[in-house]
């Protein structure tokens, strides 16, 4: 008789955003006349920029012609895209990351879930609390997290680094040394960032203690303050201790197109073993490359026209962030985030739990957000709203919340 991977049985409930989608669908079915505004999952709403559409059309035409047709993509990504990434995201910021340290993928969500495969089953992970749930759930599936305590909503073998209002949502270094440290900056869900000297402390800690940092920079395009690093490789020594994950979803609206990349520096080693070689081996075995058409669209993100158009798109969403943040503050809410990130993190009113506030907002304002407790126990009593809606709906949502 076959046996299943029992670790899946340990996972409590369904994936956070699936649970929310089910609740919203049930509410809509029971109330078909209500116009629901979705500011829950961080899914973009603005159309792809014209430079990207042009690149897609051109690539589609190439696929229809035998002379320019493309079959399997190189499993690590086309050189034209890896070079554009290396030049624009790294060399232009003074980071010495070469094209062949970049692994193109179908997005940062899958990379952030898959990267744990490189590490031993005994590895201990450290996560901020609250945290993007994929990091923990993927390690649960791999059997690395111990047992779940439903009371405290924590795993016995995970080191939690609380990010709360008390520490300004800036986690402290863990007291026990972890093997793997997940950092998402700008942070999902709190919107926090670290300045370069603060991030340098983590890099130094990892190098000193032999930990690896999995640095998720999916929201870097939203950084507005000049002293906030866009990449962990802006810190000295990061190439020997950090892997960086990037996405095209939030900076270029590719949530439905799917494209991302991971940087594994050649200097990152465990003894003599190169993690770069391991990730290349894994990629080669399990992935057949992102589509040519999509990689050409990714290349257009770095064209002059693409850069200008996407700057406007990011500004559009950040104007929504400002609208939400100021609107909520005017309505008496305590609000965080929204300056270097497209997420607003607010304290729930009247001691409501996160899920109570979720229901209250859905039923009374027909607005969907994300309960903070879905990101971890320290998220209890908080709530996340996304700036990725369209402007008209964002304004309308705020009017409804203010009228409560
Ligand atoms: C979120 O809402 O946290 C993100 O959209 C989830 C994701 O990017 O996978």
PDB file of C-alpha atoms in Angstrom, residues 114-228:
ATOM      1  CA  UNK A 114      11.217  25.336  -3.747  1.00  0.00           C
ATOM      2  CA  UNK A 115      14.458  26.826  -2.483  1.00  0.00           C
ATOM      3  CA  UNK A 116      14.256  24.849   0.783  1.00  0.00           C
ATOM      4  CA  UNK A 117      15.003  21.677  -1.209  1.00  0.00           C
ATOM      5  CA  UNK A 118      18.668  22.670  -1.212  1.00  0.00           C
ATOM      6  CA  UNK A 119      18.918  22.299   2.550  1.00  0.00           C
ATOM      7  CA  UNK A 120      19.057  19.323   4.842  1.00  0.00           C
ATOM      8  CA  UNK A 121      15.870  17.986   6.382  1.00  0.00           C
ATOM      9  CA  UNK A 122      17.337  18.824   9.787  1.00  0.00           C
ATOM     10  CA  UNK A 123      17.788  22.499   9.018  1.00  0.00           C
ATOM     11  CA  UNK A 124      16.143  24.918  11.394  1.00  0.00           C
ATOM     12  CA  UNK A 125      14.377  27.868   9.796  1.00  0.00           C
ATOM     13  CA  UNK A 126      13.805  31.324  11.240  1.00  0.00           C
ATOM     14  CA  UNK A 127      10.968  33.498  10.029  1.00  0.00           C
ATOM     15  CA  UNK A 128       9.643  36.890  10.961  1.00  0.00           C
ATOM     16  CA  UNK A 129       6.229  36.833  12.571  1.00  0.00           C
ATOM     17  CA  UNK A 130       4.031  37.881  10.724  1.00  0.00           C
ATOM     18  CA  UNK A 131       5.373  36.238   7.585  1.00  0.00           C
ATOM     19  CA  UNK A 132       4.374  35.376   4.009  1.00  0.00           C
ATOM     20  CA  UNK A 133       2.854  31.919   4.639  1.00  0.00           C
ATOM     21  CA  UNK A 134       4.604  30.121   1.768  1.00  0.00           C
ATOM     22  CA  UNK A 135       7.962  30.034   3.572  1.00  0.00           C
ATOM     23  CA  UNK A 136       6.579  28.145   6.553  1.00  0.00           C
ATOM     24  CA  UNK A 137       4.088  25.950   4.681  1.00  0.00           C
ATOM     25  CA  UNK A 138       6.711  24.726   2.197  1.00  0.00           C
ATOM     26  CA  UNK A 139       8.987  23.747   5.081  1.00  0.00           C
ATOM     27  CA  UNK A 140       6.073  21.981   6.778  1.00  0.00           C
ATOM     28  CA  UNK A 141       5.601  19.906   3.618  1.00  0.00           C
ATOM     29  CA  UNK A 142       9.301  19.053   3.708  1.00  0.00           C
ATOM     30  CA  UNK A 143       9.027  17.871   7.325  1.00  0.00           C
ATOM     31  CA  UNK A 144      11.299  20.503   8.799  1.00  0.00           C
ATOM     32  CA  UNK A 145       9.027  22.347  11.210  1.00  0.00           C
ATOM     33  CA  UNK A 146       8.205  19.888  14.008  1.00  0.00           C
ATOM     34  CA  UNK A 147       4.721  19.823  15.474  1.00  0.00           C
ATOM     35  CA  UNK A 148       2.016  22.442  15.340  1.00  0.00           C
ATOM     36  CA  UNK A 149       0.587  23.947  18.495  1.00  0.00           C
ATOM     37  CA  UNK A 150      -2.912  25.127  17.636  1.00  0.00           C
ATOM     38  CA  UNK A 151      -3.084  27.229  20.785  1.00  0.00           C
ATOM     39  CA  UNK A 152      -0.030  29.349  20.020  1.00  0.00           C
ATOM     40  CA  UNK A 153      -0.299  28.827  16.246  1.00  0.00           C
ATOM     41  CA  UNK A 154       3.398  28.046  16.112  1.00  0.00           C
ATOM     42  CA  UNK A 155       5.603  25.140  15.019  1.00  0.00           C
ATOM     43  CA  UNK A 156       7.945  23.548  17.519  1.00  0.00           C
ATOM     44  CA  UNK A 157      10.990  23.602  15.244  1.00  0.00           C
ATOM     45  CA  UNK A 158      10.629  27.094  13.785  1.00  0.00           C
ATOM     46  CA  UNK A 159      12.363  30.123  15.224  1.00  0.00           C
ATOM     47  CA  UNK A 160       9.960  33.049  15.193  1.00  0.00           C
ATOM     48  CA  UNK A 161      11.206  36.609  15.099  1.00  0.00           C
ATOM     49  CA  UNK A 162       8.262  38.792  16.135  1.00  0.00           C
ATOM     50  CA  UNK A 163       7.799  42.031  14.206  1.00  0.00           C
ATOM     51  CA  UNK A 164       5.366  44.070  16.215  1.00  0.00           C
ATOM     52  CA  UNK A 165       4.500  47.684  16.883  1.00  0.00           C
ATOM     53  CA  UNK A 166       6.775  47.430  19.948  1.00  0.00           C
ATOM     54  CA  UNK A 167       9.885  46.928  17.842  1.00  0.00           C
ATOM     55  CA  UNK A 168       8.661  49.079  14.951  1.00  0.00           C
ATOM     56  CA  UNK A 169       8.071  45.855  12.971  1.00  0.00           C
ATOM     57  CA  UNK A 170      11.839  45.385  12.789  1.00  0.00           C
ATOM     58  CA  UNK A 171      12.714  41.872  13.966  1.00  0.00           C
ATOM     59  CA  UNK A 172      15.583  41.276  16.336  1.00  0.00           C
ATOM     60  CA  UNK A 173      18.330  38.802  15.556  1.00  0.00           C
ATOM     61  CA  UNK A 174      17.292  35.324  16.685  1.00  0.00           C
ATOM     62  CA  UNK A 175      18.575  34.128  20.052  1.00  0.00           C
ATOM     63  CA  UNK A 176      19.130  30.579  18.792  1.00  0.00           C
ATOM     64  CA  UNK A 177      21.153  30.311  15.597  1.00  0.00           C
ATOM     65  CA  UNK A 178      19.017  29.174  12.635  1.00  0.00           C
ATOM     66  CA  UNK A 179      20.329  27.449   9.518  1.00  0.00           C
ATOM     67  CA  UNK A 180      18.018  29.329   7.169  1.00  0.00           C
ATOM     68  CA  UNK A 181      16.667  32.840   7.721  1.00  0.00           C
ATOM     69  CA  UNK A 182      13.779  34.104   5.600  1.00  0.00           C
ATOM     70  CA  UNK A 183      13.624  37.872   5.191  1.00  0.00           C
ATOM     71  CA  UNK A 184      11.088  39.642   2.987  1.00  0.00           C
ATOM     72  CA  UNK A 185      11.953  43.296   2.450  1.00  0.00           C
ATOM     73  CA  UNK A 186      10.050  45.522   1.791  1.00  0.00           C
ATOM     74  CA  UNK A 187       7.991  43.333   4.032  1.00  0.00           C
ATOM     75  CA  UNK A 188       4.839  41.524   3.148  1.00  0.00           C
ATOM     76  CA  UNK A 189       2.600  42.066   5.109  1.00  0.00           C
ATOM     77  CA  UNK A 190       3.801  44.940   7.341  1.00  0.00           C
ATOM     78  CA  UNK A 191       5.436  47.134   4.685  1.00  0.00           C
ATOM     79  CA  UNK A 192       8.571  47.523   6.824  1.00  0.00           C
ATOM     80  CA  UNK A 193      11.999  48.057   5.331  1.00  0.00           C
ATOM     81  CA  UNK A 194      15.507  48.024   6.738  1.00  0.00           C
ATOM     82  CA  UNK A 195      18.106  50.632   6.004  1.00  0.00           C
ATOM     83  CA  UNK A 196      21.356  49.399   4.538  1.00  0.00           C
ATOM     84  CA  UNK A 197      23.251  49.420   7.837  1.00  0.00           C
ATOM     85  CA  UNK A 198      20.426  47.454   9.493  1.00  0.00           C
ATOM     86  CA  UNK A 199      20.466  44.827   6.740  1.00  0.00           C
ATOM     87  CA  UNK A 200      24.261  44.661   6.968  1.00  0.00           C
ATOM     88  CA  UNK A 201      23.827  43.433  10.580  1.00  0.00           C
ATOM     89  CA  UNK A 202      21.874  40.406   9.282  1.00  0.00           C
ATOM     90  CA  UNK A 203      24.457  39.668   6.611  1.00  0.00           C
ATOM     91  CA  UNK A 204      27.261  39.829   9.166  1.00  0.00           C
ATOM     92  CA  UNK A 205      25.277  37.592  11.536  1.00  0.00           C
ATOM     93  CA  UNK A 206      24.665  35.014   8.791  1.00  0.00           C
ATOM     94  CA  UNK A 207      28.304  34.964   7.724  1.00  0.00           C
ATOM     95  CA  UNK A 208      29.507  34.686  11.317  1.00  0.00           C
ATOM     96  CA  UNK A 209      27.098  31.890  12.257  1.00  0.00           C
ATOM     97  CA  UNK A 210      27.007  29.916   9.014  1.00  0.00           C
ATOM     98  CA  UNK A 211      23.350  30.682   8.284  1.00  0.00           C
ATOM     99  CA  UNK A 212      21.908  31.304   4.848  1.00  0.00           C
ATOM    100  CA  UNK A 213      19.505  34.201   4.218  1.00  0.00           C
ATOM    101  CA  UNK A 214      16.648  33.682   1.774  1.00  0.00           C
ATOM    102  CA  UNK A 215      15.974  37.283   0.826  1.00  0.00           C
ATOM    103  CA  UNK A 216      12.631  37.917  -0.858  1.00  0.00           C
ATOM    104  CA  UNK A 217      12.770  41.269  -2.641  1.00  0.00           C
ATOM    105  CA  UNK A 218       9.505  40.909  -4.590  1.00  0.00           C
ATOM    106  CA  UNK A 219       8.432  44.426  -3.599  1.00  0.00           C
ATOM    107  CA  UNK A 220      11.681  46.310  -4.224  1.00  0.00           C
ATOM    108  CA  UNK A 221      10.139  48.483  -6.964  1.00  0.00           C
ATOM    109  CA  UNK A 222       8.018  50.156  -4.274  1.00  0.00           C
ATOM    110  CA  UNK A 223      10.964  51.498  -2.306  1.00  0.00           C
ATOM    111  CA  UNK A 224      10.681  55.279  -2.209  1.00  0.00           C
ATOM    112  CA  UNK A 225      13.303  56.146   0.419  1.00  0.00           C
ATOM    113  CA  UNK A 226      16.876  56.515  -0.771  1.00  0.00           C
ATOM    114  CA  UNK A 227      18.578  54.808   2.191  1.00  0.00           C
ATOM    115  CA  UNK A 228      16.675  51.547   1.724  1.00  0.00           C
TER     116      UNK A 228
END
